[in-house]
Amino acid sequence: MAPIENPAIVLRKVGEIDLEVRPVPFIEEPHYVKIAIKATGICGSDIHYYRTGAIGKYVVKSPMVLGHESSGEVVEIGAAVTRVKVGDRVAIEPGVPSRYSDETKEGRYNLCPCMAFAATPPIDGTLLKYYLSPEDFLVKLPGNVSYEEGAAAEPLSVGVHSNKLAEVKFGSKVVVFGAGPIGLLTGAVARAFGASDVIFVDIFDNKLDRARKFGATQVLNSSKLSKASQVQELANKIKEVLGGVLADVVFECSGVDSCIDASVKTVKVGGTMVQIGMGQNYVSFPIAEVSGKEMKLIGCFRYNFGDYRDAVNLIASGKVNVKAMITHRFKFEDAKKAYDFNIAHPGEVVKTIIFGPE
């Protein structure tokens, strides 16, 4: 018998999340797959939409299903599907580009202006029972990778993409500003890619303690050097921690003005800085140093071809332990409690997983 209910966690408007029953989707395209969602991570963007209703140009104007960090089981396939079969356990890459855009044709589909990305208005997300995806945006989960680990492949893919952009390699000296979920995973990938030094910088000791599980060779609490007037002193301290040299690569994952400034000052001549964190749209920036060092300053946006596959492989091989990032777990019917808990306990939560629905 075909399923008749599709419960979904829906953001109706700012501050209001409800459990609704949506129609069960039908496969209309031959290369599409129906997945029963088993685990979904809460992303900071979900929280931002819940609290403010918008992120930049993306505004919630009508009820939207939340969630985009998901894994699940294939329960039905289209007539032309060859990559997966019913019963396969998969991670779901949540952004599907248009094949007609120049960006997609250039091999940078993550920059496609027509990207349909789950839980980015007006596109519904993955936090429901049944979800449709094209087969080529699914990655099979090996037997030793759980559903919650599969859900964590989404943020891990950002870490993979940023390290590829920076060309981190064996022996690289890396600094990561911000030990939140993306910072932790980015540093862990750097170590997996062969970096000899990965220095995490943050203002909270509990985050830095956790960073030791994500490849940190050393950590630095910058809380006493966080003022704009202390940026050079902070950069000098990082240089000291690195043994008297500057970093080959700096990943800025905080979005904080002073950290962006310090990142530029921490990169060696000819080095690379990757800006991942999102803060204010305009910041005070030492542009003369960028030119004087002839350094590379690279923006990072989501992930591209192969990044999701590589993220799952890093998990399966044990090179990145995403379970160490998962601090809280909730049942599907308690999803609203999960979002409210994340908002009320930002110092405790790293990554929350919502299981189900069953």
Short mmCIF file of N, CA and C in Angstrom, two decimals, residues 182-263:
data_model
loop_
_atom_site.label_atom_id
_atom_site.label_comp_id
_atom_site.label_asym_id
_atom_site.label_seq_id
_atom_site.Cartn_x
_atom_site.Cartn_y
_atom_site.Cartn_z
N ILE A 182 31.48 24.27 11.61
CA ILE A 182 32.21 24.34 10.35
C ILE A 182 33.70 24.47 10.59
N GLY A 183 34.10 25.24 11.57
CA GLY A 183 35.52 25.37 11.88
C GLY A 183 36.13 24.05 12.32
N LEU A 184 35.42 23.33 13.19
CA LEU A 184 35.91 22.03 13.65
C LEU A 184 36.12 21.08 12.49
N LEU A 185 35.12 21.00 11.62
CA LEU A 185 35.20 20.06 10.50
C LEU A 185 36.24 20.49 9.47
N THR A 186 36.38 21.78 9.27
CA THR A 186 37.40 22.27 8.34
C THR A 186 38.80 21.92 8.83
N GLY A 187 39.03 22.12 10.12
CA GLY A 187 40.32 21.76 10.69
C GLY A 187 40.57 20.27 10.63
N ALA A 188 39.53 19.47 10.87
CA ALA A 188 39.67 18.01 10.82
C ALA A 188 40.03 17.55 9.41
N VAL A 189 39.41 18.17 8.41
CA VAL A 189 39.73 17.81 7.03
C VAL A 189 41.17 18.22 6.69
N ALA A 190 41.61 19.37 7.19
CA ALA A 190 42.98 19.80 6.95
C ALA A 190 43.97 18.75 7.45
N ARG A 191 43.71 18.22 8.63
CA ARG A 191 44.59 17.17 9.16
C ARG A 191 44.52 15.91 8.30
N ALA A 192 43.30 15.58 7.86
CA ALA A 192 43.14 14.41 7.01
C ALA A 192 43.85 14.57 5.67
N PHE A 193 43.95 15.82 5.21
CA PHE A 193 44.63 16.12 3.94
C PHE A 193 46.15 16.18 4.11
N GLY A 194 46.63 16.09 5.35
CA GLY A 194 48.06 16.03 5.57
C GLY A 194 48.70 17.22 6.24
N ALA A 195 47.91 18.19 6.69
CA ALA A 195 48.49 19.35 7.37
C ALA A 195 49.27 18.91 8.60
N SER A 196 50.45 19.48 8.78
CA SER A 196 51.28 19.12 9.93
C SER A 196 50.90 19.90 11.18
N ASP A 197 50.38 21.09 11.00
CA ASP A 197 49.96 21.95 12.10
C ASP A 197 48.56 22.46 11.83
N VAL A 198 47.67 22.31 12.81
CA VAL A 198 46.34 22.91 12.72
C VAL A 198 46.09 23.62 14.04
N ILE A 199 46.12 24.94 14.00
CA ILE A 199 45.94 25.76 15.20
C ILE A 199 44.52 26.31 15.20
N PHE A 200 43.75 25.99 16.24
CA PHE A 200 42.39 26.53 16.38
C PHE A 200 42.44 27.75 17.30
N VAL A 201 41.74 28.81 16.88
CA VAL A 201 41.67 30.05 17.67
C VAL A 201 40.21 30.34 17.97
N ASP A 202 39.89 30.51 19.24
CA ASP A 202 38.52 30.83 19.65
C ASP A 202 38.59 31.51 21.01
N ILE A 203 37.44 32.05 21.45
CA ILE A 203 37.41 32.75 22.74
C ILE A 203 36.82 31.88 23.85
N PHE A 204 36.38 30.66 23.50
CA PHE A 204 35.76 29.78 24.49
C PHE A 204 36.60 28.52 24.69
N ASP A 205 36.97 28.26 25.96
CA ASP A 205 37.79 27.10 26.26
C ASP A 205 37.09 25.78 25.93
N ASN A 206 35.76 25.72 26.15
CA ASN A 206 35.06 24.46 25.89
C ASN A 206 35.10 24.11 24.40
N LYS A 207 35.05 25.11 23.53
CA LYS A 207 35.16 24.85 22.10
C LYS A 207 36.58 24.41 21.73
N LEU A 208 37.55 25.03 22.35
CA LEU A 208 38.94 24.67 22.06
C LEU A 208 39.26 23.27 22.59
N ASP A 209 38.67 22.90 23.73
CA ASP A 209 38.86 21.54 24.23
C ASP A 209 38.31 20.53 23.23
N ARG A 210 37.16 20.84 22.67
CA ARG A 210 36.56 19.94 21.68
C ARG A 210 37.40 19.88 20.40
N ALA A 211 38.06 20.98 20.06
CA ALA A 211 38.87 21.03 18.85
C ALA A 211 39.98 19.98 18.85
N ARG A 212 40.38 19.55 20.03
CA ARG A 212 41.44 18.53 20.12
C ARG A 212 40.98 17.20 19.53
N LYS A 213 39.67 17.01 19.43
CA LYS A 213 39.13 15.80 18.80
C LYS A 213 38.99 15.97 17.29
N PHE A 214 39.31 17.16 16.80
CA PHE A 214 39.13 17.46 15.37
C PHE A 214 40.45 17.90 14.72
N GLY A 215 41.52 17.28 15.16
CA GLY A 215 42.80 17.48 14.49
C GLY A 215 43.65 18.61 15.01
N ALA A 216 43.23 19.30 16.05
CA ALA A 216 44.02 20.41 16.57
C ALA A 216 45.38 19.91 17.07
N THR A 217 46.43 20.52 16.58
CA THR A 217 47.76 20.24 17.14
C THR A 217 48.04 21.18 18.30
N GLN A 218 47.45 22.38 18.23
CA GLN A 218 47.51 23.35 19.33
C GLN A 218 46.27 24.22 19.27
N VAL A 219 45.93 24.83 20.39
CA VAL A 219 44.79 25.74 20.45
C VAL A 219 45.22 27.04 21.12
N LEU A 220 44.47 28.11 20.82
CA LEU A 220 44.78 29.42 21.39
C LEU A 220 43.49 30.13 21.75
N ASN A 221 43.34 30.46 23.03
CA ASN A 221 42.20 31.25 23.47
C ASN A 221 42.53 32.72 23.26
N SER A 222 41.75 33.37 22.40
CA SER A 222 42.03 34.76 22.01
C SER A 222 41.15 35.76 22.73
N SER A 223 40.48 35.34 23.81
CA SER A 223 39.53 36.23 24.48
C SER A 223 40.19 37.48 25.03
N LYS A 224 41.47 37.39 25.40
CA LYS A 224 42.17 38.56 25.94
C LYS A 224 42.84 39.39 24.85
N LEU A 225 42.67 38.94 23.60
CA LEU A 225 43.27 39.66 22.47
C LEU A 225 42.24 39.86 21.37
N SER A 226 41.00 40.12 21.77
CA SER A 226 39.90 40.17 20.80
C SER A 226 39.53 41.57 20.35
N LYS A 227 40.15 42.61 20.92
CA LYS A 227 39.83 43.98 20.52
C LYS A 227 40.53 44.32 19.21
N ALA A 228 39.95 45.25 18.49
CA ALA A 228 40.51 45.65 17.20
C ALA A 228 41.94 46.15 17.34
N SER A 229 42.23 46.79 18.48
CA SER A 229 43.57 47.34 18.70
C SER A 229 44.61 46.26 19.01
N GLN A 230 44.14 45.02 19.24
CA GLN A 230 45.05 43.94 19.64
C GLN A 230 45.28 42.93 18.52
N VAL A 231 44.81 43.22 17.31
CA VAL A 231 44.88 42.25 16.23
C VAL A 231 46.31 41.85 15.91
N GLN A 232 47.22 42.82 15.83
CA GLN A 232 48.61 42.48 15.51
C GLN A 232 49.23 41.64 16.62
N GLU A 233 48.87 41.95 17.87
CA GLU A 233 49.37 41.16 19.00
C GLU A 233 48.87 39.73 18.90
N LEU A 234 47.61 39.55 18.47
CA LEU A 234 47.06 38.21 18.29
C LEU A 234 47.80 37.47 17.18
N ALA A 235 48.04 38.16 16.07
CA ALA A 235 48.77 37.54 14.95
C ALA A 235 50.18 37.13 15.40
N ASN A 236 50.81 37.98 16.20
CA ASN A 236 52.16 37.65 16.70
C ASN A 236 52.12 36.41 17.60
N LYS A 237 51.07 36.32 18.41
CA LYS A 237 50.93 35.17 19.30
C LYS A 237 50.75 33.88 18.49
N ILE A 238 49.94 33.95 17.43
CA ILE A 238 49.74 32.78 16.58
C ILE A 238 51.06 32.38 15.91
N LYS A 239 51.82 33.37 15.46
CA LYS A 239 53.13 33.10 14.86
C LYS A 239 54.03 32.39 15.86
N GLU A 240 53.96 32.82 17.10
CA GLU A 240 54.77 32.19 18.16
C GLU A 240 54.35 30.73 18.34
N VAL A 241 53.03 30.48 18.35
CA VAL A 241 52.53 29.12 18.50
C VAL A 241 52.97 28.24 17.33
N LEU A 242 53.07 28.84 16.16
CA LEU A 242 53.49 28.11 14.96
C LEU A 242 55.02 27.93 14.89
N GLY A 243 55.71 28.34 15.91
CA GLY A 243 57.16 28.15 15.94
C GLY A 243 57.94 29.24 15.25
N GLY A 244 57.35 30.42 15.18
CA GLY A 244 58.06 31.57 14.60
C GLY A 244 57.80 31.80 13.13
N VAL A 245 56.84 31.08 12.54
CA VAL A 245 56.51 31.28 11.13
C VAL A 245 55.03 31.61 10.99
N LEU A 246 54.66 32.12 9.84
CA LEU A 246 53.25 32.40 9.55
C LEU A 246 52.62 31.20 8.85
N ALA A 247 51.30 31.23 8.73
CA ALA A 247 50.56 30.08 8.23
C ALA A 247 50.55 30.01 6.70
N ASP A 248 50.59 28.78 6.20
CA ASP A 248 50.39 28.58 4.76
C ASP A 248 48.95 28.88 4.38
N VAL A 249 48.02 28.44 5.26
CA VAL A 249 46.59 28.58 4.99
C VAL A 249 45.88 29.02 6.27
N VAL A 250 44.99 29.99 6.13
CA VAL A 250 44.12 30.37 7.24
C VAL A 250 42.66 30.22 6.78
N PHE A 251 41.88 29.53 7.60
CA PHE A 251 40.44 29.42 7.37
C PHE A 251 39.74 30.33 8.38
N GLU A 252 39.02 31.32 7.89
CA GLU A 252 38.30 32.23 8.77
C GLU A 252 36.86 31.73 8.83
N CYS A 253 36.48 31.18 9.98
CA CYS A 253 35.17 30.54 10.12
C CYS A 253 34.27 31.26 11.12
N SER A 254 34.66 32.44 11.58
CA SER A 254 33.88 33.14 12.60
C SER A 254 33.03 34.27 12.02
N GLY A 255 33.54 34.95 11.00
CA GLY A 255 32.85 36.11 10.46
C GLY A 255 33.05 37.38 11.28
N VAL A 256 33.88 37.30 12.32
CA VAL A 256 34.12 38.45 13.20
C VAL A 256 35.19 39.36 12.59
N ASP A 257 34.94 40.67 12.63
CA ASP A 257 35.85 41.64 12.00
C ASP A 257 37.29 41.46 12.43
N SER A 258 37.52 41.39 13.74
CA SER A 258 38.89 41.31 14.24
C SER A 258 39.57 40.01 13.80
N CYS A 259 38.80 38.94 13.67
CA CYS A 259 39.37 37.66 13.21
C CYS A 259 39.72 37.71 11.73
N ILE A 260 38.90 38.40 10.95
CA ILE A 260 39.21 38.57 9.53
C ILE A 260 40.50 39.35 9.37
N ASP A 261 40.64 40.42 10.14
CA ASP A 261 41.87 41.23 10.13
C ASP A 261 43.06 40.38 10.54
N ALA A 262 42.91 39.64 11.64
CA ALA A 262 44.00 38.80 12.13
C ALA A 262 44.36 37.69 11.13
N SER A 263 43.37 37.21 10.40
CA SER A 263 43.63 36.17 9.41
C SER A 263 44.60 36.65 8.34
#
